[in-house]
Coordinates of C-alpha atoms in Angstrom, one line a residue:
M1 CA 18.1 31.5 -64.6
A2 CA 14.7 30.6 -65.9
R3 CA 12.2 28.8 -64.2
H4 CA 9.3 27.0 -65.9
R5 CA 5.9 26.1 -63.8
G6 CA 3.4 23.2 -65.0
N7 CA 0.6 22.9 -62.6
N8 CA 0.4 22.4 -58.4
E9 CA 2.0 19.3 -58.8
G10 CA 5.3 19.7 -61.4
S11 CA 7.7 22.7 -62.1
I12 CA 10.7 22.6 -64.2
R13 CA 14.1 24.5 -63.8
E14 CA 17.5 25.0 -65.1
R15 CA 20.1 24.8 -63.3
P16 CA 23.0 26.6 -63.1
D17 CA 25.5 23.4 -64.6
G18 CA 23.2 24.0 -67.2
Y19 CA 21.4 20.7 -66.8
W20 CA 17.2 20.8 -66.2
E21 CA 15.7 19.5 -62.9
A22 CA 12.3 18.3 -62.7
R23 CA 10.0 18.5 -59.5
M24 CA 7.0 16.6 -58.2
T25 CA 4.9 17.1 -55.2
F26 CA 3.1 14.6 -54.1
W27 CA 1.5 13.2 -50.9
E28 CA 2.0 9.9 -50.4
Q29 CA 0.6 8.1 -46.8
G30 CA -0.4 11.6 -45.7
T31 CA 2.9 13.1 -45.5
R32 CA 3.2 15.2 -48.6
R33 CA 7.0 14.3 -50.6
R34 CA 8.4 16.1 -53.6
K35 CA 10.6 14.5 -55.6
S36 CA 12.7 15.5 -58.9
F37 CA 14.1 14.3 -62.7
Y38 CA 17.4 15.3 -63.7
G39 CA 18.1 15.5 -67.6
R40 CA 20.2 17.2 -70.3
T41 CA 16.5 19.3 -72.4
R42 CA 14.3 20.3 -70.6
Q43 CA 11.5 18.2 -73.2
E44 CA 13.7 15.4 -71.4
V45 CA 13.1 16.5 -68.5
A46 CA 9.1 16.9 -69.0
D47 CA 9.0 13.6 -70.8
K48 CA 10.0 12.5 -67.1
L49 CA 8.2 14.6 -65.2
A50 CA 4.1 13.6 -67.2
R51 CA 5.3 10.1 -67.7
A52 CA 5.7 10.6 -63.3
L53 CA 3.1 12.2 -63.1
V54 CA 0.6 10.1 -65.1
E55 CA 1.3 7.2 -63.1
Q56 CA 0.6 8.5 -59.6
Q57 CA -2.5 8.7 -60.9
Y58 CA -2.8 5.7 -61.5
G59 CA -1.6 4.4 -58.0
L60 CA 2.8 3.5 -59.1
P61 CA 5.0 4.4 -56.7
V62 CA 6.9 7.7 -57.8
V63 CA 10.6 6.3 -57.9
S64 CA 13.4 8.6 -57.8
E65 CA 15.9 8.9 -60.9
R66 CA 18.4 8.1 -57.6
E67 CA 17.0 4.7 -56.3
T68 CA 19.9 2.4 -56.0
V69 CA 19.7 -1.5 -56.9
K70 CA 19.9 -2.1 -53.4
D71 CA 15.9 -0.2 -53.1
Y72 CA 14.5 -1.1 -55.6
L73 CA 15.3 -4.8 -54.8
E74 CA 14.0 -3.9 -52.0
R75 CA 11.5 -3.0 -52.5
W76 CA 10.5 -5.4 -55.5
L77 CA 10.7 -8.0 -52.4
E78 CA 8.5 -6.8 -50.2
D79 CA 5.9 -5.6 -52.9
V80 CA 6.1 -8.2 -55.6
A81 CA 8.0 -11.5 -54.7
R82 CA 7.2 -12.3 -51.3
P83 CA 2.7 -11.9 -51.8
S84 CA 3.7 -14.1 -55.4
L85 CA 6.3 -16.6 -54.8
R86 CA 6.3 -19.8 -52.1
P87 CA 7.3 -19.4 -49.1
R88 CA 10.4 -21.0 -49.5
T89 CA 11.5 -20.1 -53.1
Y90 CA 10.9 -16.2 -51.9
E91 CA 13.7 -17.0 -48.6
S92 CA 15.9 -18.1 -51.3
Y93 CA 15.6 -14.7 -53.6
R94 CA 15.8 -12.8 -50.5
G95 CA 19.0 -14.0 -49.9
I96 CA 20.7 -14.5 -52.9
I97 CA 19.5 -10.8 -52.9
T98 CA 20.6 -9.8 -49.6
R99 CA 24.1 -11.7 -49.4
H100 CA 24.7 -11.4 -53.0
L101 CA 23.4 -8.9 -55.4
T102 CA 23.3 -5.8 -53.1
P103 CA 26.8 -6.3 -52.3
A104 CA 27.7 -6.2 -55.4
L105 CA 25.4 -4.1 -57.8
G106 CA 23.2 -2.4 -54.2
R107 CA 24.9 1.0 -55.0
T108 CA 24.5 1.6 -58.3
R109 CA 21.8 4.2 -59.2
L110 CA 19.2 0.8 -61.4
A111 CA 18.5 4.1 -63.9
R112 CA 22.3 3.4 -64.8
L113 CA 22.3 -0.7 -64.5
S114 CA 25.1 -2.2 -67.3
P115 CA 24.7 -5.7 -68.8
D116 CA 28.6 -5.4 -68.3
Q117 CA 27.8 -5.0 -64.4
V118 CA 26.0 -7.8 -64.3
Q119 CA 28.2 -10.0 -66.8
R120 CA 31.9 -8.8 -64.4
Y121 CA 28.8 -9.8 -61.0
I122 CA 28.4 -13.8 -63.1
N123 CA 32.3 -14.3 -63.9
Q124 CA 33.7 -13.2 -60.1
K125 CA 30.6 -15.2 -59.0
Q126 CA 32.1 -17.9 -60.8
A127 CA 36.0 -16.6 -60.1
A128 CA 34.6 -17.1 -56.5
G129 CA 33.5 -21.4 -56.6
L130 CA 30.1 -21.1 -56.7
S131 CA 28.5 -23.3 -59.1
P132 CA 27.3 -22.2 -62.4
R133 CA 23.4 -23.8 -62.0
T134 CA 23.9 -21.3 -58.6
V135 CA 25.3 -18.2 -60.2
T136 CA 21.8 -18.7 -63.3
Y137 CA 19.8 -19.0 -60.4
H138 CA 21.4 -15.7 -59.3
R139 CA 20.8 -13.8 -62.2
A140 CA 16.9 -15.5 -63.3
V141 CA 16.4 -13.9 -60.2
L142 CA 18.0 -9.9 -61.3
R143 CA 15.9 -10.8 -64.6
K144 CA 12.8 -11.4 -63.0
A145 CA 14.2 -8.2 -60.9
L146 CA 14.6 -5.4 -63.3
N147 CA 11.3 -7.4 -66.0
D148 CA 9.6 -5.7 -62.8
A149 CA 11.3 -2.8 -63.7
M150 CA 10.8 -2.2 -66.5
R151 CA 7.5 -3.1 -67.4
W152 CA 6.9 0.1 -64.6
G153 CA 9.6 2.2 -66.7
L154 CA 12.1 2.4 -64.6
V155 CA 14.7 1.4 -67.0
S156 CA 15.4 0.8 -70.8
R157 CA 16.3 -2.3 -70.2
N158 CA 16.4 -5.2 -68.7
A159 CA 20.7 -6.0 -67.9
A160 CA 21.1 -9.6 -66.3
A161 CA 18.4 -10.4 -69.7
L162 CA 21.8 -9.3 -71.9
A163 CA 24.2 -10.8 -70.2
A164 CA 25.4 -14.2 -70.7
P165 CA 24.5 -17.2 -68.4
P166 CA 27.4 -18.8 -67.3
K167 CA 27.9 -22.4 -69.0
Q168 CA 26.7 -25.2 -67.3
D169 CA 27.1 -28.8 -68.3
R170 CA 24.9 -31.3 -67.2
P171 CA 25.2 -34.9 -66.5
P172 CA 23.0 -37.0 -68.0
A173 CA 19.9 -37.5 -66.0
R174 CA 19.9 -40.8 -64.3
F175 CA 16.3 -43.2 -64.2
L176 CA 15.8 -46.1 -62.8
T177 CA 15.4 -49.4 -65.4
P178 CA 12.5 -51.1 -65.1
E179 CA 14.6 -54.6 -62.9
E180 CA 16.0 -51.7 -60.3
A181 CA 12.8 -50.5 -59.8
R182 CA 10.8 -53.7 -59.2
H183 CA 14.3 -54.1 -56.9
F184 CA 13.9 -50.8 -54.4
L185 CA 10.6 -51.8 -54.1
D186 CA 11.8 -55.4 -53.1
T187 CA 13.6 -53.4 -51.0
V188 CA 11.4 -51.3 -48.9
A189 CA 8.9 -54.3 -48.5
G190 CA 7.7 -53.5 -45.2
H191 CA 9.3 -50.6 -44.2
R192 CA 6.2 -48.1 -42.4
L193 CA 6.9 -45.7 -45.7
E194 CA 6.4 -48.3 -48.5
A195 CA 3.9 -46.7 -49.8
L196 CA 5.6 -44.1 -49.8
F197 CA 8.3 -44.4 -52.3
T198 CA 5.7 -47.2 -54.1
V199 CA 3.4 -43.6 -54.6
A200 CA 6.2 -41.7 -55.2
L201 CA 7.8 -44.2 -57.7
A202 CA 4.3 -45.5 -59.3
V203 CA 2.6 -41.8 -59.9
G204 CA 5.8 -39.6 -59.9
L205 CA 5.1 -37.1 -57.4
R206 CA 8.2 -34.9 -56.2
Q207 CA 9.0 -34.9 -52.6
G208 CA 6.9 -32.1 -51.1
E209 CA 3.4 -33.6 -52.6
A210 CA 3.9 -36.7 -51.3
L211 CA 4.9 -34.8 -47.9
G212 CA 1.9 -32.9 -47.5
L213 CA -0.6 -35.5 -48.7
R214 CA -3.6 -36.2 -46.3
W215 CA -5.8 -38.7 -46.2
D216 CA -9.1 -35.5 -47.6
D217 CA -7.3 -36.3 -50.4
V218 CA -7.1 -40.4 -51.6
D219 CA -9.4 -41.9 -52.6
L220 CA -9.1 -45.2 -51.7
E221 CA -12.7 -47.1 -53.3
A222 CA -12.9 -44.9 -57.0
G223 CA -8.0 -45.4 -56.6
T224 CA -7.6 -42.0 -57.0
L225 CA -5.2 -39.5 -55.0
T226 CA -5.2 -35.4 -56.1
V227 CA -2.3 -32.9 -55.0
R228 CA -3.5 -30.1 -53.7
Y229 CA -0.6 -28.9 -51.4
A230 CA 3.3 -29.2 -51.3
L231 CA 5.0 -29.5 -47.7
Q232 CA 7.8 -27.7 -47.4
R233 CA 9.7 -25.8 -44.5
S234 CA 9.0 -22.1 -43.5
G235 CA 10.9 -20.0 -41.2
G236 CA 11.9 -23.2 -39.1
A237 CA 8.8 -24.9 -39.5
L238 CA 6.5 -27.3 -41.7
V239 CA 4.0 -25.3 -43.4
L240 CA 0.9 -26.8 -46.9
V241 CA 1.8 -24.5 -49.7
E242 CA 0.1 -24.3 -53.2
P243 CA 1.8 -26.9 -55.0
K244 CA 4.6 -25.7 -57.8
T245 CA 2.3 -24.9 -61.4
Q246 CA -1.3 -25.2 -61.6
R247 CA -1.0 -27.9 -63.5
S248 CA 0.6 -29.4 -60.8
R249 CA -3.0 -29.8 -58.6
R250 CA -4.0 -32.3 -60.4
T251 CA -6.4 -36.0 -59.5
V252 CA -4.9 -38.8 -60.5
A253 CA -5.5 -42.6 -61.2
L254 CA -3.9 -44.5 -58.4
P255 CA -2.0 -48.2 -60.4
A256 CA -3.1 -51.3 -58.3
V257 CA 0.6 -52.1 -56.8
A258 CA 0.0 -48.2 -55.3
L259 CA -3.7 -49.0 -54.6
R260 CA -2.7 -51.3 -52.8
A261 CA 0.1 -50.6 -50.6
L262 CA -2.3 -47.2 -50.3
R263 CA -4.5 -49.4 -48.1
E264 CA -1.8 -51.9 -46.2
H265 CA -0.3 -48.3 -44.7
R266 CA -3.1 -47.4 -43.4
T267 CA -4.3 -50.8 -41.7
R268 CA 0.2 -50.0 -40.2
Q269 CA -0.6 -46.7 -38.9
L270 CA -3.7 -47.1 -37.4
E271 CA -2.1 -49.9 -35.5
E272 CA 0.7 -47.0 -34.1
R273 CA -2.2 -45.0 -33.7
I274 CA -2.8 -47.3 -31.0
A275 CA 0.2 -48.3 -29.8
A276 CA 1.9 -44.5 -29.8
P277 CA 2.1 -43.3 -25.8
Y278 CA 0.7 -39.9 -28.0
W279 CA -0.5 -39.6 -31.7
D280 CA -0.1 -35.7 -33.0
D281 CA -3.2 -36.8 -35.8
Q282 CA -2.3 -33.5 -38.0
G283 CA -4.5 -35.6 -41.1
F284 CA -1.3 -36.2 -42.8
V285 CA -1.0 -40.0 -45.1
F286 CA 2.9 -40.3 -44.3
T287 CA 3.7 -38.9 -41.1
S288 CA 6.5 -39.5 -38.6
T289 CA 5.6 -42.6 -35.4
I290 CA 3.6 -40.0 -33.4
G291 CA 1.4 -38.7 -36.5
T292 CA 3.6 -35.6 -37.3
A293 CA 4.3 -34.4 -40.2
I294 CA 7.5 -35.5 -42.0
D295 CA 11.1 -33.8 -42.2
A296 CA 12.1 -33.6 -46.5
R297 CA 15.6 -34.3 -44.9
N298 CA 14.5 -37.0 -42.4
L299 CA 12.8 -38.9 -45.4
T300 CA 15.8 -37.7 -47.9
R301 CA 18.1 -39.2 -45.1
E302 CA 16.3 -42.2 -45.0
F303 CA 15.2 -43.0 -49.1
H304 CA 19.2 -43.0 -49.3
R305 CA 20.2 -46.2 -46.6
L306 CA 17.6 -47.9 -48.3
R307 CA 18.5 -46.8 -51.9
A308 CA 22.7 -48.2 -50.6
E309 CA 20.7 -50.9 -49.0
A310 CA 19.4 -52.4 -52.7
G311 CA 22.8 -51.8 -53.7
L312 CA 21.3 -48.9 -56.4
P313 CA 23.9 -46.3 -58.0
W314 CA 23.6 -42.9 -56.1
L315 CA 20.4 -41.6 -57.2
R316 CA 18.2 -38.1 -55.5
F317 CA 14.8 -39.1 -54.1
H318 CA 13.5 -37.1 -57.3
D319 CA 14.4 -39.4 -59.1
L320 CA 12.2 -42.1 -58.5
R321 CA 9.8 -39.4 -60.2
H322 CA 11.7 -39.3 -63.1
G323 CA 11.8 -43.1 -63.5
C324 CA 7.6 -42.6 -63.2
A325 CA 7.4 -40.8 -66.7
S326 CA 10.3 -42.4 -67.8
L327 CA 8.9 -46.3 -67.8
L328 CA 5.5 -44.6 -69.0
M329 CA 7.1 -43.0 -71.9
A330 CA 9.0 -46.6 -73.3
Q331 CA 5.8 -48.5 -72.2
G332 CA 4.4 -46.0 -75.6
V333 CA 1.8 -43.8 -72.8
N334 CA 0.8 -40.4 -74.7
P335 CA 3.1 -38.1 -73.6
R336 CA -0.2 -35.9 -73.1
V337 CA -0.9 -38.5 -70.8
V338 CA 2.3 -38.6 -68.9
M339 CA 2.3 -34.2 -68.9
E340 CA -0.8 -35.1 -66.4
I341 CA 1.2 -37.2 -64.4
L342 CA 3.7 -35.6 -64.0
G343 CA 1.7 -32.2 -63.6
H344 CA 4.0 -30.7 -66.2
S345 CA 3.1 -27.1 -66.5
Q346 CA 3.9 -27.3 -70.1
I347 CA 4.2 -30.2 -73.8
T348 CA 7.7 -29.4 -74.5
L349 CA 8.6 -30.0 -70.5
T350 CA 8.0 -33.3 -70.8
L351 CA 8.6 -34.1 -74.1
G352 CA 12.5 -32.3 -73.3
T353 CA 12.8 -34.0 -69.7
Y354 CA 12.3 -37.9 -71.4
S355 CA 13.4 -37.2 -74.6
H356 CA 16.2 -40.3 -74.4
V357 CA 13.0 -42.8 -74.3
A358 CA 12.5 -41.9 -77.9
P359 CA 15.0 -44.5 -79.8
T360 CA 12.2 -46.8 -77.7
L361 CA 9.8 -45.0 -79.8
A362 CA 10.8 -45.5 -82.5
R363 CA 11.5 -48.6 -82.7
D364 CA 8.5 -49.1 -81.7
A365 CA 6.1 -47.1 -84.2
A366 CA 8.4 -49.0 -87.3
D367 CA 7.5 -52.3 -85.4
K368 CA 3.8 -51.5 -85.5
I369 CA 4.5 -50.3 -89.7
D370 CA 5.7 -53.6 -90.2
G371 CA 2.5 -55.0 -88.6
I372 CA 0.3 -53.3 -90.3
L373 CA 2.2 -53.6 -93.5
G374 CA 2.3 -57.1 -92.7
V375 CA 6.5 -57.5 -93.3
G376 CA 8.0 -60.4 -92.4

């Protein structure tokens, strides 16, 4: 049996079964460790050993070829996902990995995970009754994790990206008409959270953004509102987190209807505070009857009660945001301005989501050309 020694950090030898093995010795957290790499030729294992030595020199983790999908995903969750994701998103990723991906794919070696294995996983989850949207989310989490594995040289291809996602037939989006929007505001008039619904509809705040709004973020004199945080439930508690994207952190001008509602809400809140036997002042604009933050589940429940009272068809709270954008676009507001108001990350997202307004805008543009050219 031939044995070839390299430097004091690695060695290469031919095994009795005809395969080659490269062994790497290194220090990790004060402990001397050893990893092995295998291949059919000496050159193959030499390349693997050289790459591992370089990665170790730059502080990257040394990973054995025997690392499983389970091992990698657990490490990825802690090293990459937890520091970079918002708490609720991290918890969502962790749930998908621990309850679904790991039981199905976890025992497979990471380097051997194939697109057809991921495709079978997708098909099996759909057959088990999960919605196409949910299964697509599973695939997206795995694809994101494997993108990092590719970047680190742990896999040569992204098996999740090569697997076909489920076909999704999205129902047409539901948008409030101007008449429905006015009727809804008439219905919530006098409600203690009237200003919340008014602001959500007038400037298109996401639910978490509205609930995370603090009086320090509102300038009633200048008539502006700044989105700095969003309120989310994480680990059983309500916490303030960074906005969804960098562009989500924004300052918007308040329409008169929203500004008037906020001023009236400020007065109403001060009266509630005086009358309450206990008030926990946390600085939020929209609070419970004792000053604490409002749980999104409670707000959603109250929204549906008011929506039903208004006689409107089923809508999500998020559809108030869609209603704002749709109304702005229909009035001919520049899509770039709508993008800034909503805090969209890309103009294509704004144009794609509200493409239903395009016929109205096209008709308006044609009428303007008629006016310029002096036609009838």
